Tab-separated table of C-alpha atoms in Angstrom:
chain	number	residue	atom	x	y	z
A	1	MET	CA	17.006	10.043	20.140
A	2	LEU	CA	19.144	7.114	18.986
A	3	ALA	CA	18.081	5.039	21.985
A	4	TYR	CA	14.438	5.773	21.197
A	5	LEU	CA	14.860	4.624	17.583
A	6	ASN	CA	16.623	1.439	18.686
A	7	MET	CA	13.753	0.723	21.074
A	8	LYS	CA	11.181	1.256	18.296
A	9	ILE	CA	13.074	-1.054	15.931
A	10	ALA	CA	13.389	-3.729	18.624
A	11	SER	CA	9.652	-3.640	19.395
A	12	TYR	CA	8.906	-3.905	15.686
A	13	LEU	CA	11.095	-6.992	15.312
A	14	ILE	CA	9.566	-8.576	18.411
A	15	PHE	CA	6.101	-8.106	16.914
A	16	LEU	CA	7.148	-9.784	13.683
A	17	CYS	CA	8.521	-12.780	15.549
A	18	TYR	CA	5.514	-12.922	17.849
A	19	THR	CA	3.218	-13.475	14.867
A	20	GLY	CA	5.436	-16.322	13.669
A	21	LEU	CA	6.812	-14.469	10.663
A	22	CYS	CA	10.417	-13.901	11.639
A	23	TRP	CA	13.123	-13.130	9.132
A	24	PRO	CA	16.624	-11.600	9.337
A	25	VAL	CA	16.968	-7.842	9.599
A	26	SER	CA	18.920	-7.923	6.328
A	27	ALA	CA	15.787	-9.173	4.601
A	28	LEU	CA	13.977	-5.926	5.398
A	29	PRO	CA	16.111	-3.130	3.938
A	30	LEU	CA	14.555	0.246	3.315
A	31	ALA	CA	13.874	1.440	-0.198
A	32	PRO	CA	16.317	4.039	-1.579
A	33	ASN	CA	13.988	6.841	-0.486
A	34	GLY	CA	13.892	5.482	3.052
A	35	GLY	CA	10.370	4.158	2.618
A	36	ARG	CA	9.012	0.660	2.106
A	37	PRO	CA	11.264	-2.263	1.210
A	38	GLU	CA	11.782	-3.233	-2.385
A	39	ALA	CA	9.683	-6.232	-3.454
A	40	LYS	CA	12.709	-8.309	-4.442
A	41	THR	CA	14.091	-8.119	-0.882
A	42	CYS	CA	10.822	-8.991	0.866
A	43	PRO	CA	9.769	-12.478	1.994
A	44	ALA	CA	7.292	-14.401	-0.109
A	45	PRO	CA	3.672	-13.344	0.532
A	46	ALA	CA	2.147	-15.209	3.471
A	47	LEU	CA	-0.734	-16.474	1.325
A	48	SER	CA	1.751	-18.073	-1.096
A	49	ARG	CA	2.971	-20.208	1.817
A	50	VAL	CA	-0.418	-21.665	2.742
A	51	THR	CA	-0.306	-25.444	3.246
A	52	VAL	CA	-3.003	-27.802	1.987
A	53	HIS	CA	-3.752	-30.366	4.709
A	54	ARG	CA	-5.768	-33.535	4.078
A	55	VAL	CA	-7.830	-34.421	7.142
A	56	ASP	CA	-7.175	-37.831	8.721
A	57	PRO	CA	-10.043	-39.872	10.254
A	58	THR	CA	-8.889	-39.082	13.806
A	59	GLU	CA	-8.390	-35.339	13.306
A	60	THR	CA	-10.518	-32.383	14.323
A	61	LEU	CA	-9.813	-28.727	13.569
A	62	ALA	CA	-8.465	-28.328	17.096
A	63	ILE	CA	-6.063	-31.255	16.644
A	64	ILE	CA	-4.898	-29.949	13.262
A	65	ALA	CA	-4.417	-26.450	14.679
A	66	ASP	CA	-2.288	-27.875	17.478
A	67	LYS	CA	-0.097	-29.727	14.955
A	68	TYR	CA	0.648	-26.450	13.193
A	69	ASN	CA	0.886	-24.422	16.431
A	70	LEU	CA	-2.127	-22.338	15.416
A	71	ASN	CA	-5.308	-21.097	17.045
A	72	PRO	CA	-8.331	-23.174	15.860
A	73	ALA	CA	-10.071	-19.884	15.010
A	74	THR	CA	-7.392	-19.279	12.372
A	75	LEU	CA	-8.387	-22.489	10.556
A	76	MET	CA	-12.062	-21.572	10.873
A	77	GLY	CA	-11.380	-18.194	9.299
A	78	MET	CA	-9.406	-19.718	6.421
A	79	ASN	CA	-11.973	-22.482	5.853
A	80	PRO	CA	-15.478	-20.950	6.218
A	81	ALA	CA	-17.287	-24.193	5.342
A	82	TRP	CA	-16.029	-25.760	8.578
A	83	ARG	CA	-16.756	-23.009	11.082
A	84	GLN	CA	-19.683	-24.855	12.639
A	85	LYS	CA	-18.450	-28.438	12.389
A	86	ASP	CA	-15.288	-30.461	11.867
A	87	PRO	CA	-14.387	-31.444	8.287
A	88	PRO	CA	-14.871	-35.114	7.365
A	89	PRO	CA	-11.865	-37.365	6.643
A	90	GLY	CA	-10.272	-36.744	3.267
A	91	THR	CA	-11.228	-33.060	3.187
A	92	GLU	CA	-8.473	-30.680	2.149
A	93	ILE	CA	-8.228	-27.527	4.245
A	94	MET	CA	-6.036	-24.450	3.975
A	95	VAL	CA	-3.450	-23.900	6.719
A	96	PRO	CA	-1.672	-20.507	6.846
A	97	PRO	CA	1.931	-20.167	8.074
A	98	THR	CA	0.838	-18.336	11.238
A	99	ASP	CA	-2.257	-17.072	13.036
A	100	GLY	CA	-4.124	-14.445	11.080
A	101	ILE	CA	-6.954	-13.836	8.647
A	102	ARG	CA	-7.306	-13.567	4.886
A	103	VAL	CA	-8.787	-10.268	3.713
A	104	GLU	CA	-9.895	-9.170	0.249
A	105	LEU	CA	-9.129	-5.505	-0.391
A	106	ALA	CA	-12.030	-3.397	-1.588
A	107	PRO	CA	-11.499	-1.305	-4.738
A	108	GLY	CA	-9.229	1.607	-3.865
A	109	GLN	CA	-8.526	0.400	-0.333
A	110	THR	CA	-4.990	1.193	0.860
A	111	TRP	CA	-2.534	-0.617	3.120
A	112	GLY	CA	-2.893	2.189	5.640
A	113	GLN	CA	-6.667	1.805	5.821
A	114	VAL	CA	-6.444	-1.954	6.350
A	115	ALA	CA	-3.736	-1.492	8.975
A	116	GLN	CA	-5.925	0.995	10.832
A	117	ILE	CA	-8.933	-1.354	10.784
A	118	TYR	CA	-6.932	-4.247	12.286
A	119	ASN	CA	-4.592	-2.135	14.425
A	120	VAL	CA	-1.349	-3.431	12.906
A	121	PRO	CA	1.663	-1.486	11.501
A	122	ALA	CA	1.109	-0.661	7.823
A	123	ASP	CA	4.732	-1.365	6.840
A	124	MET	CA	4.663	-4.738	8.562
A	125	LEU	CA	1.434	-5.610	6.740
A	126	PHE	CA	3.016	-4.552	3.435
A	127	GLU	CA	6.107	-6.718	4.041
A	128	VAL	CA	4.208	-9.794	5.256
A	129	ASN	CA	2.363	-9.727	1.935
A	130	GLY	CA	5.490	-9.641	-0.203
A	131	CYS	CA	5.574	-5.854	-0.766
A	132	GLU	CA	3.030	-6.228	-3.552
A	133	GLU	CA	1.571	-2.813	-4.342
A	134	THR	CA	-1.344	-4.246	-6.327
A	135	ALA	CA	-2.376	-7.129	-4.038
A	136	ARG	CA	-6.132	-7.796	-4.036
A	137	GLU	CA	-6.117	-10.412	-1.280
A	138	ILE	CA	-3.838	-10.168	1.739
A	139	PHE	CA	-3.009	-11.900	5.012
A	140	VAL	CA	-3.302	-9.975	8.285
A	141	PRO	CA	-1.142	-11.701	10.942
A	142	GLY	CA	-1.981	-11.766	14.614
A	143	VAL	CA	-5.721	-11.301	14.004
A	144	ASN	CA	-8.093	-14.233	14.347
A	145	TRP	CA	-11.525	-14.820	12.925
A	146	SER	CA	-14.108	-14.847	15.697
A	147	ASP	CA	-17.351	-16.826	15.804
A	148	VAL	CA	-18.725	-14.522	18.499
A	149	PRO	CA	-21.499	-12.588	16.733
A	150	SER	CA	-21.471	-8.822	16.859
A	151	PRO	CA	-24.522	-7.142	18.343
A	152	THR	CA	-27.169	-7.345	15.636
A	153	LEU	CA	-28.676	-4.061	14.543
A	154	ALA	CA	-31.747	-4.026	12.327
A	155	TRP	CA	-30.867	-2.933	8.820
A	156	GLY	CA	-31.863	0.533	7.785
A	157	GLN	CA	-32.960	1.673	4.358
A	158	PRO	CA	-30.664	2.906	1.576
A	159	LEU	CA	-33.276	5.503	0.582
A	160	PRO	CA	-35.722	7.555	2.661
A	161	GLY	CA	-39.074	5.757	2.833
A	162	ASN	CA	-40.087	2.756	0.753
A	163	SER	CA	-38.940	2.497	-2.862
A	164	GLN	CA	-40.133	0.431	-5.811
A	165	ILE	CA	-37.809	-2.356	-6.967
A	166	THR	CA	-37.573	-1.872	-10.708
A	167	LEU	CA	-35.135	-4.721	-11.241
A	168	ALA	CA	-34.679	-7.639	-8.835
A	169	TYR	CA	-31.634	-9.668	-7.886
A	170	GLY	CA	-30.623	-12.737	-9.921
A	171	TRP	CA	-30.452	-13.941	-13.496
A	172	ARG	CA	-32.310	-11.570	-15.831
A	173	LEU	CA	-32.702	-11.059	-19.562
A	174	ARG	CA	-30.577	-8.148	-20.717
A	175	PRO	CA	-32.952	-5.959	-22.750
A	176	GLY	CA	-32.147	-5.279	-26.373
A	177	LEU	CA	-29.383	-7.906	-26.457
A	178	GLY	CA	-31.383	-11.099	-25.977
A	179	GLU	CA	-28.877	-12.503	-23.473
A	180	VAL	CA	-29.254	-13.602	-19.876
A	181	ALA	CA	-26.914	-12.052	-17.323
A	182	PHE	CA	-26.651	-11.960	-13.543
A	183	HIS	CA	-27.900	-8.880	-11.705
A	184	SER	CA	-25.892	-8.682	-8.492
A	185	GLY	CA	-28.187	-6.340	-6.599
A	186	ILE	CA	-31.524	-4.573	-6.787
A	187	ASP	CA	-32.428	-1.335	-8.547
A	188	LEU	CA	-34.542	0.991	-6.432
A	189	GLU	CA	-36.532	3.700	-8.164
A	190	ALA	CA	-35.757	7.164	-6.782
A	191	PRO	CA	-35.772	10.745	-8.072
A	192	THR	CA	-32.440	12.204	-9.092
A	193	GLY	CA	-30.866	13.944	-6.134
A	194	SER	CA	-32.507	11.748	-3.479
A	195	ALA	CA	-30.357	11.150	-0.403
A	196	VAL	CA	-28.601	7.752	-0.288
A	197	LEU	CA	-28.136	6.372	3.235
A	198	ALA	CA	-25.827	3.818	4.865
A	199	VAL	CA	-27.941	0.825	5.932
A	200	GLN	CA	-25.524	-0.093	8.753
A	201	ALA	CA	-22.550	1.388	10.535
A	202	GLY	CA	-19.204	0.574	8.955
A	203	VAL	CA	-16.044	1.790	7.251
A	204	VAL	CA	-16.061	3.223	3.737
A	205	ALA	CA	-13.797	0.915	1.723
A	206	PHE	CA	-14.160	2.749	-1.588
A	207	ALA	CA	-15.673	6.035	-2.719
A	208	GLY	CA	-15.154	7.170	-6.284
A	209	GLU	CA	-15.754	6.463	-9.948
A	210	ARG	CA	-15.609	2.839	-11.082
A	211	GLY	CA	-16.385	1.948	-14.693
A	212	THR	CA	-19.964	1.001	-15.463
A	213	SER	CA	-20.949	1.466	-11.815
A	214	GLY	CA	-20.277	5.177	-12.120
A	215	ASN	CA	-19.901	6.932	-8.789
A	216	LEU	CA	-19.701	4.058	-6.299
A	217	VAL	CA	-19.567	3.816	-2.507
A	218	VAL	CA	-18.551	0.520	-0.843
A	219	ILE	CA	-18.989	0.058	2.926
A	220	ASN	CA	-17.571	-2.828	4.989
A	221	HIS	CA	-19.602	-3.760	8.076
A	222	ASN	CA	-18.561	-5.546	11.272
A	223	ASP	CA	-20.744	-8.597	10.627
A	224	GLY	CA	-18.779	-9.681	7.555
A	225	LYS	CA	-21.181	-7.953	5.179
A	226	GLN	CA	-20.454	-5.339	2.573
A	227	THR	CA	-22.909	-2.962	0.888
A	228	ARG	CA	-22.465	-1.176	-2.431
A	229	TYR	CA	-24.292	1.905	-3.741
A	230	ALA	CA	-23.837	2.592	-7.475
A	231	HIS	CA	-24.680	5.196	-10.163
A	232	LEU	CA	-24.579	8.015	-7.609
A	233	GLY	CA	-24.807	11.582	-8.794
A	234	THR	CA	-22.619	12.851	-5.962
A	235	ILE	CA	-20.570	11.223	-3.191
A	236	ALA	CA	-20.525	12.622	0.343
A	237	VAL	CA	-17.959	10.312	1.998
A	238	SER	CA	-14.350	9.265	1.479
A	239	ALA	CA	-12.416	5.991	1.800
A	240	GLY	CA	-11.502	5.110	5.378
A	241	GLN	CA	-14.334	7.173	6.868
A	242	GLN	CA	-16.466	5.702	9.647
A	243	VAL	CA	-20.204	6.003	8.981
A	244	ASN	CA	-23.248	5.312	11.122
A	245	GLN	CA	-26.538	3.801	10.106
A	246	GLY	CA	-28.629	6.438	8.348
A	247	ASP	CA	-25.693	8.717	7.454
A	248	GLN	CA	-25.991	10.276	4.009
A	249	ILE	CA	-23.250	8.907	1.765
A	250	GLY	CA	-24.330	10.485	-1.533
A	251	ARG	CA	-27.243	11.309	-3.824
A	252	VAL	CA	-29.047	9.371	-6.547
A	253	GLY	CA	-27.788	9.988	-10.069
A	254	SER	CA	-27.226	8.207	-13.373
A	255	THR	CA	-23.431	8.021	-13.634
A	256	GLY	CA	-21.668	5.051	-15.202
A	257	ARG	CA	-23.730	2.906	-17.529
A	258	PRO	CA	-27.120	2.124	-15.970
A	259	ASP	CA	-29.342	0.091	-18.280
A	260	ILE	CA	-32.586	1.305	-16.730
A	261	ALA	CA	-33.539	4.710	-18.062
A	262	ALA	CA	-35.437	5.848	-14.951
A	263	PRO	CA	-33.328	7.321	-12.132
A	264	HIS	CA	-32.535	4.682	-9.544
A	265	LEU	CA	-30.091	3.433	-6.915
A	266	HIS	CA	-28.307	0.154	-7.604
A	267	PHE	CA	-27.874	-1.460	-4.173
A	268	GLU	CA	-25.902	-4.626	-3.348
A	269	VAL	CA	-25.234	-6.757	-0.282
A	270	ARG	CA	-22.162	-9.015	-0.276
A	271	SER	CA	-20.738	-11.512	2.216
A	272	ALA	CA	-17.099	-12.401	2.788
A	273	ASN	CA	-16.149	-16.045	2.234
A	274	GLU	CA	-13.408	-18.107	0.610
A	275	LEU	CA	-14.470	-16.862	-2.832
A	276	GLY	CA	-14.186	-13.214	-1.870
A	277	TRP	CA	-17.123	-10.813	-1.594
A	278	VAL	CA	-20.094	-12.833	-2.887
A	279	ALA	CA	-23.357	-11.108	-3.846
A	280	GLU	CA	-26.557	-11.951	-1.961
A	281	ASP	CA	-30.198	-10.983	-2.448
A	282	PRO	CA	-30.554	-7.618	-0.637
A	283	THR	CA	-34.250	-8.263	0.076
A	284	ASN	CA	-33.148	-10.899	2.591
A	285	TYR	CA	-31.759	-8.074	4.725
A	286	LEU	CA	-34.057	-5.135	4.137
A	287	ASN	CA	-37.314	-5.114	6.074
A	288	TRP	CA	-39.252	-3.680	3.174
A	289	HIS	CA	-39.555	-3.992	-0.578
A	290	HIS	CA	-42.167	-3.535	-3.272
A	291	ALA	CA	-41.541	-5.531	-6.436
A	292	SER	CA	-42.924	-4.228	-9.714
A	293	SER	CA	-43.375	-6.034	-12.999
A	294	GLY	CA	-39.951	-4.657	-13.862
A	295	ALA	CA	-38.397	-7.040	-11.359
A	296	GLY	CA	-38.870	-9.855	-13.788
A	297	GLY	CA	-37.365	-8.257	-16.833
A	298	GLN	CA	-38.436	-4.673	-17.460
A	299	GLY	CA	-35.539	-2.292	-17.882
A	300	GLY	CA	-32.032	-3.716	-17.805
A	301	LEU	CA	-29.218	-4.866	-15.649
A	302	GLY	CA	-27.798	-2.257	-13.348
A	303	ASP	CA	-24.180	-2.632	-12.309
């Protein structure tokens, strides 16, 4: 048994060094309960050790990556604006301490769920990121961004059949308050209790109650997209669950603080970039929509 444990510890240390994040064994003591290390004994978070590199006239991403002993895909992942072309001279790019990717945690997402997605040890992931329990953005070592597109699957519909858009995406006048605010998705009219469907296969990043959004389901998809389904009456999935396109994830409701009185689904599409999960117009991805006069200002801003 002792030999087995020693072998497990040795393989764990080899993995840490392989990713370029080596530190002494004494820097990784167990917590008093035998669990995760205490934050004060952990190394600084990997993202706090990112270097800002100013591009010289003779440099390409490949040349810069070689200088830092990194895979060029790592720099592409950290600097989305330069995935298709080399940055011009004078540009400042972000260089991580080792190969890996930057990931923003979805609301309620755990270290274990992220570790499972990227097939890395959860404790190692926790330690590489400074043992911060409340981290919102983390670094996953040994995983590289890939520019090879995943097989493209046509988007499904978040509701059965076609639905009326009662409030469109974008800047809208908030009714009753006389102020303009940004609506980060679209509101789709639907009877209370209607089935809400996943538009693509993915992993449920969050499923639960969240402030003004009420009952919310967040799904991360393989193509770097994320979809959000808010104001649900009931939720039929849980965080970490794999879902397929068309799977029922909940039912339409009016939880949270919807500003439109009529029952509806608030649906969002977001893309991962250097700013985090940035909202996009969902009608660019759905192959149907019917805009009503409400799209321009009737009703209010859904969450």
